[in-house]
Tab-separated table of C-alpha atoms and ligand atoms in Angstrom:
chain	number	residue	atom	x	y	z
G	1	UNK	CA	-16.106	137.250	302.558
G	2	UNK	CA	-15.183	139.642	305.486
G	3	UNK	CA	-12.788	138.708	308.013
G	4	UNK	CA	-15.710	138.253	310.621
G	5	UNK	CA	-17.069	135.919	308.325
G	6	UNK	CA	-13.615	133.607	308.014
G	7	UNK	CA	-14.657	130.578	310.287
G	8	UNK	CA	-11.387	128.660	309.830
G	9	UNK	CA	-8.159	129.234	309.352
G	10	UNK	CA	-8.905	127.626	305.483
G	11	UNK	CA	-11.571	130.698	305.196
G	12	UNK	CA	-8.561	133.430	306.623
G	13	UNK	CA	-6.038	131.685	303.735
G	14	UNK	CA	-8.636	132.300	301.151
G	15	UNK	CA	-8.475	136.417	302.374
G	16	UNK	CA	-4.797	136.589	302.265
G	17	UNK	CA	-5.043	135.041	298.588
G	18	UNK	CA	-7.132	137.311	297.452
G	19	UNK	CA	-5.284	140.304	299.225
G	20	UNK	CA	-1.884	139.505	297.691
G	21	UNK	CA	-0.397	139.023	294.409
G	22	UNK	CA	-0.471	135.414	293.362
G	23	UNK	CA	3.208	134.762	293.258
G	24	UNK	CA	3.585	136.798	296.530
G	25	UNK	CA	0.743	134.406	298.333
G	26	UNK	CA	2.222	131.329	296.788
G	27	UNK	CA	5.588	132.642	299.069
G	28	UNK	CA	3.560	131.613	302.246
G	29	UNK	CA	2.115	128.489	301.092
G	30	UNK	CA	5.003	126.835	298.911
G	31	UNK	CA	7.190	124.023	299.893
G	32	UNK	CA	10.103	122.772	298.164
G	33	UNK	CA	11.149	120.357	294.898
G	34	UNK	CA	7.473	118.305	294.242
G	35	UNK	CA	6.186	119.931	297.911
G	36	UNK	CA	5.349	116.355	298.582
G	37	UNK	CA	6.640	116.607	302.494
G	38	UNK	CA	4.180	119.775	302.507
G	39	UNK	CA	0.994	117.967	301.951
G	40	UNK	CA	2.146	114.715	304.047
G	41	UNK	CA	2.243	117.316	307.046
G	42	UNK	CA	-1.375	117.781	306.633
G	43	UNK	CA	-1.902	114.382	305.346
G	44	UNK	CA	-0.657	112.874	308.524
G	45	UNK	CA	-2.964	114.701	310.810
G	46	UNK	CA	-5.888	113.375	309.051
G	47	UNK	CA	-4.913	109.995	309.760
G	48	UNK	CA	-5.389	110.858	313.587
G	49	UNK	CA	-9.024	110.202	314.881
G	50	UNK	CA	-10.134	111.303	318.625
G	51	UNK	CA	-12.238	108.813	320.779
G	52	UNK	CA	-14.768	110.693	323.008
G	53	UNK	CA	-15.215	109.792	326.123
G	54	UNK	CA	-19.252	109.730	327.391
G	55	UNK	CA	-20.929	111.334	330.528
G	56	UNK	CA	-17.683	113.691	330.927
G	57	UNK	CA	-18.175	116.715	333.058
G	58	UNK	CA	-17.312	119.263	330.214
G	59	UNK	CA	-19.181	122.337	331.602
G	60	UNK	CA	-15.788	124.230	332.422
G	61	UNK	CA	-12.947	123.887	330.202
G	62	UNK	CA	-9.127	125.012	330.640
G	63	UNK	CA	-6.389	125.131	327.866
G	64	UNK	CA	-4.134	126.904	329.663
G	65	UNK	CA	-0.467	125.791	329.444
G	66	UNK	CA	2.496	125.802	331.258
G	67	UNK	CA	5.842	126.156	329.521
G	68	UNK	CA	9.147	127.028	330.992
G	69	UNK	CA	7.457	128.588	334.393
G	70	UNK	CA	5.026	130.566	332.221
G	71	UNK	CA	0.935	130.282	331.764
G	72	UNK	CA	-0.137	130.495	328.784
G	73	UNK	CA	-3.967	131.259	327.622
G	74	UNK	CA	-3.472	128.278	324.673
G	75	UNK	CA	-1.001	125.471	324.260
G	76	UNK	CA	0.169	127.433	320.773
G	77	UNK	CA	2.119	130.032	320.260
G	78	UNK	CA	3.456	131.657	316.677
G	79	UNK	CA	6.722	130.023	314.970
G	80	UNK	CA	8.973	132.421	313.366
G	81	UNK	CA	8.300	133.593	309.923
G	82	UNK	CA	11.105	135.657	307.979
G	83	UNK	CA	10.190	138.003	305.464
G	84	UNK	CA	6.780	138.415	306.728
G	85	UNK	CA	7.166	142.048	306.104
G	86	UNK	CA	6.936	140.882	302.327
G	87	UNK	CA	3.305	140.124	302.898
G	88	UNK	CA	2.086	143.097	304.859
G	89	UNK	CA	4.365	145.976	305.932
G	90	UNK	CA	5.488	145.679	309.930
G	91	UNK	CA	3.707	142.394	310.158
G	92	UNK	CA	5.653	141.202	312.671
G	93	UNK	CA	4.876	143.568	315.167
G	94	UNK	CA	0.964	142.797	314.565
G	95	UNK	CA	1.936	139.470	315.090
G	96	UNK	CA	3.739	140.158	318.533
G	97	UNK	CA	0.602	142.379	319.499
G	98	UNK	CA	-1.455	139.787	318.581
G	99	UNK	CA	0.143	137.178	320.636
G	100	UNK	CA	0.559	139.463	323.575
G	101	UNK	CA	-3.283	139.999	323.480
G	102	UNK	CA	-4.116	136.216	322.933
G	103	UNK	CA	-1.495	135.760	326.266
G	104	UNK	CA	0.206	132.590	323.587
G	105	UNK	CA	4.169	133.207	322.867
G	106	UNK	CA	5.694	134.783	319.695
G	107	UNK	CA	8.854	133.542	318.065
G	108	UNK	CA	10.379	136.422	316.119
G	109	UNK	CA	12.623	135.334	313.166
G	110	UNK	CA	16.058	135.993	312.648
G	111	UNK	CA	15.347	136.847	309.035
G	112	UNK	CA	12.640	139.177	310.135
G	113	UNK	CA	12.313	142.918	308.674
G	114	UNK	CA	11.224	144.539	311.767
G	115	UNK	CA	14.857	145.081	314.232
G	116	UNK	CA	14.680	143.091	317.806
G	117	UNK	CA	14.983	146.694	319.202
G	118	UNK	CA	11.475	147.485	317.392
G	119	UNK	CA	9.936	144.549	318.531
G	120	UNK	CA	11.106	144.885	321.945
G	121	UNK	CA	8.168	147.722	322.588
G	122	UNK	CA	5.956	145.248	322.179
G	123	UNK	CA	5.889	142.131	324.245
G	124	UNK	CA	9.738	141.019	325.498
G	125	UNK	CA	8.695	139.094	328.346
G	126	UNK	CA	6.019	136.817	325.757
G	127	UNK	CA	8.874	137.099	322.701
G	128	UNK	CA	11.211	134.445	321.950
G	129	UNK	CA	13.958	135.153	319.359
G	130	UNK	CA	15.120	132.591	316.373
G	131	UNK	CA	18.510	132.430	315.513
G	132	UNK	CA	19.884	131.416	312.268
G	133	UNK	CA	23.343	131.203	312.981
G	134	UNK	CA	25.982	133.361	311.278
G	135	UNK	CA	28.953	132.112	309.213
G	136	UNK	CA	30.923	134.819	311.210
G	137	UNK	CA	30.100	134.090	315.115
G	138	UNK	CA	30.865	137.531	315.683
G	139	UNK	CA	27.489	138.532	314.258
G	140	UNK	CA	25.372	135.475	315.808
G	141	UNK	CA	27.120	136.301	319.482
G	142	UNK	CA	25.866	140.115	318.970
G	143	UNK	CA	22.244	138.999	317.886
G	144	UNK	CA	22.524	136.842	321.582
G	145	UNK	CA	23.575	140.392	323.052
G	146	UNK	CA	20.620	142.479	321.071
G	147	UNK	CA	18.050	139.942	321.957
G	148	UNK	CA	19.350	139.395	325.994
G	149	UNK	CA	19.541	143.679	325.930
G	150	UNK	CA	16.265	143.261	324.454
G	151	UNK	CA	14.995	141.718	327.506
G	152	UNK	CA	13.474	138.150	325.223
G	153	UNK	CA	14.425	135.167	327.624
G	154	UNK	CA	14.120	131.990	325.263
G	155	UNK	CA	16.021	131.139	322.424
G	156	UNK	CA	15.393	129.226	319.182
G	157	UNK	CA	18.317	127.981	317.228
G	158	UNK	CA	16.875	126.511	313.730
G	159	UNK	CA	19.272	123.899	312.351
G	160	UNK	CA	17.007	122.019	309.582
G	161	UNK	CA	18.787	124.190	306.819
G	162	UNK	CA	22.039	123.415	307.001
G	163	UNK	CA	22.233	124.481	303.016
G	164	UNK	CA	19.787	126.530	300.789
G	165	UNK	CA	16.604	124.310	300.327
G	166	UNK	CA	15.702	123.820	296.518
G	167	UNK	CA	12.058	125.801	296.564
G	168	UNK	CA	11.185	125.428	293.217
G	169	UNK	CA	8.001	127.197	293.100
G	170	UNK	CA	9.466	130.224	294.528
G	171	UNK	CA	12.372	129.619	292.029
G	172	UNK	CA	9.936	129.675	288.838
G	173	UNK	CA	7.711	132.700	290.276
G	174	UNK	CA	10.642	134.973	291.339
G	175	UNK	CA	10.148	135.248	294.532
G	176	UNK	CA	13.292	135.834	296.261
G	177	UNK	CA	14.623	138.910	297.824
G	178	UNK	CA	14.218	141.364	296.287
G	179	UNK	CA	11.351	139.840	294.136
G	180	UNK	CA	11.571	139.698	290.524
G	181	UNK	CA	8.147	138.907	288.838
G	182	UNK	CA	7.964	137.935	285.001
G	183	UNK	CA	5.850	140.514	283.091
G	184	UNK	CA	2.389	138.429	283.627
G	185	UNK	CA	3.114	137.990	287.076
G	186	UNK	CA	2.882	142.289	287.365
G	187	UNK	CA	-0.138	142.667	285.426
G	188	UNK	CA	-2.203	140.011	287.786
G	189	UNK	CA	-0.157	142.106	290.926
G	190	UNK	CA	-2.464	144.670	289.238
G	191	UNK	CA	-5.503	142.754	290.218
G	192	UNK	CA	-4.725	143.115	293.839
G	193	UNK	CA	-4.132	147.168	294.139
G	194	UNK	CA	-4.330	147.682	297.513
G	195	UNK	CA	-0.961	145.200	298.404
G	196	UNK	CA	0.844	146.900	295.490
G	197	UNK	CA	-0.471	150.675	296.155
G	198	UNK	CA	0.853	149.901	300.008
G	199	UNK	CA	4.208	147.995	298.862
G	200	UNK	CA	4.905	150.683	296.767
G	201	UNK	CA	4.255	153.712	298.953
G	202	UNK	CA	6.491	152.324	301.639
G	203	UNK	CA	9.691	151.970	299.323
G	204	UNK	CA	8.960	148.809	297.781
G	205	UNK	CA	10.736	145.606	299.345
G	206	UNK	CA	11.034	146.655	303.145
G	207	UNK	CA	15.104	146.091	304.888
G	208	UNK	CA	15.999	143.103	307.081
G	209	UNK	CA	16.345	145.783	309.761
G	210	UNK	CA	17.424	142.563	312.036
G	211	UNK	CA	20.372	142.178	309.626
G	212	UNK	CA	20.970	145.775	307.914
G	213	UNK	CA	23.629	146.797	311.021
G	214	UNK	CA	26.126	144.264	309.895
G	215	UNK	CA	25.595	144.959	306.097
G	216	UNK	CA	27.514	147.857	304.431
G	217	UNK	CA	26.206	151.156	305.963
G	218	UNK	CA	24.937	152.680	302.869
G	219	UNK	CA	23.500	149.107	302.013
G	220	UNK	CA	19.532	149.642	300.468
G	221	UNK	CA	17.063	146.482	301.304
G	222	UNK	CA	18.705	144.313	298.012
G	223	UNK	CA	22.122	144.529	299.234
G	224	UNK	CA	21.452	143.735	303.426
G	225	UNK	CA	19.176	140.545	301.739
G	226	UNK	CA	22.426	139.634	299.560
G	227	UNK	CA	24.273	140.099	302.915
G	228	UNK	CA	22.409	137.781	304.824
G	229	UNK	CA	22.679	135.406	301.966
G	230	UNK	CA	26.329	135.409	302.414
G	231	UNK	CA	26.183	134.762	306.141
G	232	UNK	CA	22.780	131.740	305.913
G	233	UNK	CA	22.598	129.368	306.002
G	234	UNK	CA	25.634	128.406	308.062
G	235	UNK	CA	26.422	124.448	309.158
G	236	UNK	CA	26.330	124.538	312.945
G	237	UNK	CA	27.933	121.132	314.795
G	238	UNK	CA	27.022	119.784	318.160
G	239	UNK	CA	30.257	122.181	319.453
G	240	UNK	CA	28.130	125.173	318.177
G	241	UNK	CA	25.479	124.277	320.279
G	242	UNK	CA	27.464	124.049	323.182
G	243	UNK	CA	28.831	127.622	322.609
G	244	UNK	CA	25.278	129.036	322.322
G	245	UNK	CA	24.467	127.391	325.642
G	246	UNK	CA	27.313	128.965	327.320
G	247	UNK	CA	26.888	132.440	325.923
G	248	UNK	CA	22.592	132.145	326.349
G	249	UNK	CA	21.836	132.336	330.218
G	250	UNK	CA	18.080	132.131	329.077
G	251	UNK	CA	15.836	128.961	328.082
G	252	UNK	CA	17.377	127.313	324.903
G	253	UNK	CA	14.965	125.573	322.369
G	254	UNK	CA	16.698	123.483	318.925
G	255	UNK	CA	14.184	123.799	316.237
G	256	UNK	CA	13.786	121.544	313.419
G	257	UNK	CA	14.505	118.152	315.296
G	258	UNK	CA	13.424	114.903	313.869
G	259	UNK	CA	15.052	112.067	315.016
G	260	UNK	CA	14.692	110.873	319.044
G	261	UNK	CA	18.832	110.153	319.036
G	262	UNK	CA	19.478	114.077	318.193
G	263	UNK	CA	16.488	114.999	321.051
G	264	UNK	CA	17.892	112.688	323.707
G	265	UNK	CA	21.384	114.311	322.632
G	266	UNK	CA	19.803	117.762	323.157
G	267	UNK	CA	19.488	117.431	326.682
G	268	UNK	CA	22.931	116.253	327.126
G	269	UNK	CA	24.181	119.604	325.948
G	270	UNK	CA	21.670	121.405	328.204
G	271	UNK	CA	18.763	122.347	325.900
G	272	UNK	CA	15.559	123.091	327.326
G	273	UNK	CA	12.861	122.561	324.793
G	274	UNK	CA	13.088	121.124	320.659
G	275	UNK	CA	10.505	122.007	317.904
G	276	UNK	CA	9.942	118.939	316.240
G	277	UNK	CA	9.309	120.861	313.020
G	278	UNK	CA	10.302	120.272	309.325
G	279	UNK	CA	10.334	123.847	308.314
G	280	UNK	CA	6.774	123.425	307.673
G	281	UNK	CA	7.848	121.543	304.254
G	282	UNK	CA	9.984	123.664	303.197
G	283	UNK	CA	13.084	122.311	303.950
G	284	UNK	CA	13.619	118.142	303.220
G	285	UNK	CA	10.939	117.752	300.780
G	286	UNK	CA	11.536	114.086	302.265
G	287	UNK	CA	11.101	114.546	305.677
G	288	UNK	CA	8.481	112.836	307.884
G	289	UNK	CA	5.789	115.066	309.476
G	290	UNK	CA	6.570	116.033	312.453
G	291	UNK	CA	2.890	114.559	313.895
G	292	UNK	CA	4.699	111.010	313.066
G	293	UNK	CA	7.682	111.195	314.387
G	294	UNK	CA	6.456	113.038	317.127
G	295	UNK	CA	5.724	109.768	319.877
G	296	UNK	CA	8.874	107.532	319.237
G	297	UNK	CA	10.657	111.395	319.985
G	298	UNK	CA	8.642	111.553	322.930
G	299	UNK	CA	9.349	107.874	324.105
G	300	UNK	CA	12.691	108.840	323.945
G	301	UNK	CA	13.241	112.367	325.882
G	302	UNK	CA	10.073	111.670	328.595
G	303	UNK	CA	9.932	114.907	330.458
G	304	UNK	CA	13.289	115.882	330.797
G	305	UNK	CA	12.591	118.381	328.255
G	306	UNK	CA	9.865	120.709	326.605
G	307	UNK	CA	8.756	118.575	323.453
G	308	UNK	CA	6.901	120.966	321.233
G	309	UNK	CA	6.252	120.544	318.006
G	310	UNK	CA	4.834	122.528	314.397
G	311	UNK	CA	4.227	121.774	310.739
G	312	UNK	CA	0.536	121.098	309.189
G	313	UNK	CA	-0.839	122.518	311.780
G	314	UNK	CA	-4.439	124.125	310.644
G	315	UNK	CA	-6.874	123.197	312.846
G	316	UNK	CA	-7.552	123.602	316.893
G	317	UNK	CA	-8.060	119.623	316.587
G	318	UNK	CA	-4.267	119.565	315.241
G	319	UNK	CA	-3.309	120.430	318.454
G	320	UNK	CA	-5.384	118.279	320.628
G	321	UNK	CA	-3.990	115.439	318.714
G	322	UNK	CA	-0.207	116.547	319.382
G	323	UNK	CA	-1.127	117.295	322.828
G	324	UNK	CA	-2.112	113.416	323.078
G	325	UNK	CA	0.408	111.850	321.407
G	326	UNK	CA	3.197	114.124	323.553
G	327	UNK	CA	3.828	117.496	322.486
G	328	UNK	CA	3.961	120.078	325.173
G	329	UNK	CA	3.378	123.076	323.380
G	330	UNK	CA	1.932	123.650	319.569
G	331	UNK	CA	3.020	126.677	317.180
G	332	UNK	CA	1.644	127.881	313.898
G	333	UNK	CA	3.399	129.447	311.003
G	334	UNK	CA	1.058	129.511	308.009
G	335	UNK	CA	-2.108	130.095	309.806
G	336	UNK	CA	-0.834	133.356	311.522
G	337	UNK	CA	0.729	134.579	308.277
G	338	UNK	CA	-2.551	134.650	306.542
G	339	UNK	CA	-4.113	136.055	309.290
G	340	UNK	CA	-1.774	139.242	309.061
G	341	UNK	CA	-1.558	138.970	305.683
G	342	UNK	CA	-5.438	139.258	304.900
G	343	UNK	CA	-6.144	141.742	307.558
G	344	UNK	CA	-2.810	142.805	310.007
G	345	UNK	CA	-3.602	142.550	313.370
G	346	UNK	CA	-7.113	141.690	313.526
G	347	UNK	CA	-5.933	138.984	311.080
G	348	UNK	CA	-3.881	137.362	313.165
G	349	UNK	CA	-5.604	137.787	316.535
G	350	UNK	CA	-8.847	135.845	314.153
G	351	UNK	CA	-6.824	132.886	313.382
G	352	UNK	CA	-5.680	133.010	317.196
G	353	UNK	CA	-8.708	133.044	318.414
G	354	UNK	CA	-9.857	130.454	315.653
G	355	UNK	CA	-7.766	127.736	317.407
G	356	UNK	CA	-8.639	128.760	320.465
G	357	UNK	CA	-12.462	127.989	320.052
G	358	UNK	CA	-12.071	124.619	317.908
G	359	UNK	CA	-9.642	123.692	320.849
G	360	UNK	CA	-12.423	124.403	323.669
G	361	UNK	CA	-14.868	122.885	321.370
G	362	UNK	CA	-13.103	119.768	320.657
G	363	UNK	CA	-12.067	119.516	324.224
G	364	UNK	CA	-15.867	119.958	324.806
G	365	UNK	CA	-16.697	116.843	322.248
G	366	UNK	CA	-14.056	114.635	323.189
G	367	UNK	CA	-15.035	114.931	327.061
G	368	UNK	CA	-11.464	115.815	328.027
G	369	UNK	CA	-12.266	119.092	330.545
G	370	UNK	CA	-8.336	120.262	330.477
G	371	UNK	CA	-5.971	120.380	327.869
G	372	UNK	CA	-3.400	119.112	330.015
G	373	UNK	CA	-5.057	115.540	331.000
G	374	UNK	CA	-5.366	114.641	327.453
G	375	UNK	CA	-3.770	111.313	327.026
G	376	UNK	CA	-3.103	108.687	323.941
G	377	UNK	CA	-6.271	107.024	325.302
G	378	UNK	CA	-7.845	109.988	323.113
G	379	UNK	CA	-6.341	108.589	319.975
G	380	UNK	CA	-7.070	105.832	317.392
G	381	UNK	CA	-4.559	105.923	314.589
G	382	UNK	CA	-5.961	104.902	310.965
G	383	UNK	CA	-3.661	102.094	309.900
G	384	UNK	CA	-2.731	103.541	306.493
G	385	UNK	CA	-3.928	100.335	304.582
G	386	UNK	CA	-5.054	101.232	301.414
G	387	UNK	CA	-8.694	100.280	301.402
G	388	UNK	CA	-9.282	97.481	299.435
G	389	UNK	CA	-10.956	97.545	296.299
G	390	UNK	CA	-14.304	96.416	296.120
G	391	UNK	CA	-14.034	92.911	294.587
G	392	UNK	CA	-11.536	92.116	297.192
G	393	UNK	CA	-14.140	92.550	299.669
G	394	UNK	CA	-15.763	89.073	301.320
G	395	UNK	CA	-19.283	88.774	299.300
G	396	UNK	CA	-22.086	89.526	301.725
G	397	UNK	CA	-24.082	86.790	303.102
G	398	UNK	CA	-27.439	86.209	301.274
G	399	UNK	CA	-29.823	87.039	303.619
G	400	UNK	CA	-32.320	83.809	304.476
G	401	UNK	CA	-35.468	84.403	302.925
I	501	LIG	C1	6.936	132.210	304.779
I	501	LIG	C2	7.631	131.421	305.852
I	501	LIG	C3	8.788	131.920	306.413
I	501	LIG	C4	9.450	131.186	307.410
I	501	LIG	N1	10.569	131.713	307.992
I	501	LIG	C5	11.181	131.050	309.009
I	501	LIG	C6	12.266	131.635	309.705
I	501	LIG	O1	12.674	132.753	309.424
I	501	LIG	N2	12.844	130.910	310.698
I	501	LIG	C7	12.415	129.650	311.045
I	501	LIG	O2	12.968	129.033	311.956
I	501	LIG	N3	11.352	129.108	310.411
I	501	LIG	C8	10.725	129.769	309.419
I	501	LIG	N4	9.638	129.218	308.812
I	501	LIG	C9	9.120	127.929	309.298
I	501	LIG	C10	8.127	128.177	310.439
I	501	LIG	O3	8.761	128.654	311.592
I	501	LIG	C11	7.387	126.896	310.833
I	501	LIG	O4	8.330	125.890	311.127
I	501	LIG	C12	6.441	126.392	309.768
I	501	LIG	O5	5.788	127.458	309.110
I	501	LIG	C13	5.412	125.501	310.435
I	501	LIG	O6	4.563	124.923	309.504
I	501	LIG	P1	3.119	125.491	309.143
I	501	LIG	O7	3.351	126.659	308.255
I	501	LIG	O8	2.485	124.348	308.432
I	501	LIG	O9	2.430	125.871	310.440
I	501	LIG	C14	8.958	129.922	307.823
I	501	LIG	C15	7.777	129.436	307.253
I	501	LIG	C16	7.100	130.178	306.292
I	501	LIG	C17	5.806	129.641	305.732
């Protein structure tokens, strides 16, 4: 399969897995412990049908978005993925471009291996930058001043991992940073040439450039990763928050909120936006999904601020359904990562524009013209009754010869 062939973001995944080493793709998709709150984030979605409505005037559709006094083409943008320079070299500068061309936001990752100052020639205006906090505030108040100097305008504090999550399946492959793959593991690497020929060529395991300055200044890529393991994950309290509102004069989004209490108490401390997200499952393994928790959240906070929301998202239907149960805004991690994985940039702008048809299409089908009138009258929820086996059924009534 080509990447002009890859139909869904499922076909796209199936590239990237046959681009990388196994224990290198199993990075992007793994969870954590029995990866249980991984496949409930898809699970849940399925549970979500959409009721079309008839004789709707669906010749011109519009999925344009507003979000903190910006259009977007699409109600999704791309969530922050560390590391991604593990899976294709200066991936997350394809994945700015990408955005920029799609006109969606990109979230650039505070564990990321390309510097804010590289990323910066791309897109500022459409990049947001994700903070994971420092155990010395010295070093998170500088990353403020690199990404304000920068000229990025929102944000994004994660807080779902307070304390290293236990990712098993990265733990039995080796893959940490720098990797370290059991002798089986580098013979089937050998199967997938390319990856390893580029990987190789470029120095091996690329630096945390975002990081290296506050390592030691001789430090190689193994010792800034060891650094930034000494400094995150870092507990952050309510007080923490209130310091990074007072030192960020730009739009302020909490990422990895889950209960409506902590998003009703994020607007009392001034924040402008939460990602109901559970690290894409791999943080709590026991975490709801965040399509679940997503209306009592939204019940709770109303409009007073930007509810937006990601985890199991894989589809452009995904995001019709959290657009009618609430969410303001949609982002992607996973999808985008195979898309740059498989194929770079023209990776990632195909999964982009992916959810950008099934979106049309499905606003099409459902006869909802524009994304932003889509309503919970869209929506019937499958009750989650087990179906009942057959000899509980009611016998059916012999038919009158
Ligand atoms: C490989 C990988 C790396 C990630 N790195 C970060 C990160 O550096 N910062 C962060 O806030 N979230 C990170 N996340 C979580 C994503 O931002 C996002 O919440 C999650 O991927 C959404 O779920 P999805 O993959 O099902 O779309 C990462 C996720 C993956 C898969």
């Amino acid at each position: 399969m080509r990447l002009s062939d890859a139909l869904s973001i499922g076909d796209v995944e199936r590239l990237a897995k046959r681009r990388l080493p196994r224990v290198v793709y199993e990075g992007i998709v793994s969870g954590v412990e029995d990866e249980r709150g991984l496949a409930r984030n898809e699970a849940e979605f399925h549970r979500y049908r959409l009721l079309p409505r008839a004789f709707a005037d669906v010749t011109k559709r519009d999925q344009t978005a507003s979000l903190f006094g910006r259009t977007f083409a699409s109600p999704f943008g791309v969530s922050p993925t560390g590391i991604a320079g593990i899976f294709r070299r200066d991936a997350e500068l394809m994945l700015a471009r990408a955005a920029s061309e799609a006109r969606v936001p990109f979230v650039m990752s505070g564990a990321s291996m390309v510097s804010i100052e590289r990323l910066a020639r791309i897109d500022p205006a459409n990049t947001w930058f994700q903070l994971y906090a420092a155990r010395d505030p010295k070093i998170s108040d500088d990353f403020l001043r690199r990404a304000r100097d920068a000229g990025f305008g929102t944000l994004v504090l994660t807080v779902d991992n307070p304390v290293p999550p236990k990712r098993e399946r990265d733990m039995r492959n080796g893959f940490r940073l720098p990797p370290r793959l059991a002798p089986l593991d580098m013979l089937e690497a050998l199967l997938h040439l390319p990856w390893v020929i580029d990987y190789l060529r470029r120095g091996g395991m690329p630096v945390m450039e975002t990081w290296a300055p506050y390592a030691a200044p001789d430090a190689g890529a193994a010792d800034v990763a060891r650094f930034f393991r000494t400094q995150s994950p870092s507990i952050q309290t309510w007080r923490d928050l209130d310091d990074f509102r007072r030192a960020w004069p730009g739009k302020l989004v909490v990422k990895g909120i889950m209960r409506p209490s902590d998003a009703v108490r994020c607007i009392e401390h001034g924040v402008d936006g939460i990602v109901i997200s559970n690290h894409g499952g791999k943080a709590l393994d026991r975490a709801p999904a965040s399509i679940e928790i997503l209306p009592g959240i939204k019940a709770a906070v109303g409009d007073r601020l930007a509810v937006m929301l990601d985890s199991g998202v894989r589809r452009g239907s995904d995001i019709v359904v959290a657009r009618c149960l609430g969410a303001d805004f949609v982002f992607v991690g996973r999808a985008t990562l195979y898309g740059v994985a498989a194929a770079g940039l023209a990776g990632a702008s195909r999964v982009l524009a992916i959810l950008r048809e099934e979106i049309d299409i499905t606003l099409g089908l459902i006869g909802c013209p524009r994304f932003d009138e889509l309503a919970a009258d869209f929506i019937l929820k499958d009750s989650g009754e087990p179906t009942p086996p057959e000899s509980a059924l009611p016998r059916p009534i012999a038919k009158a010869v």
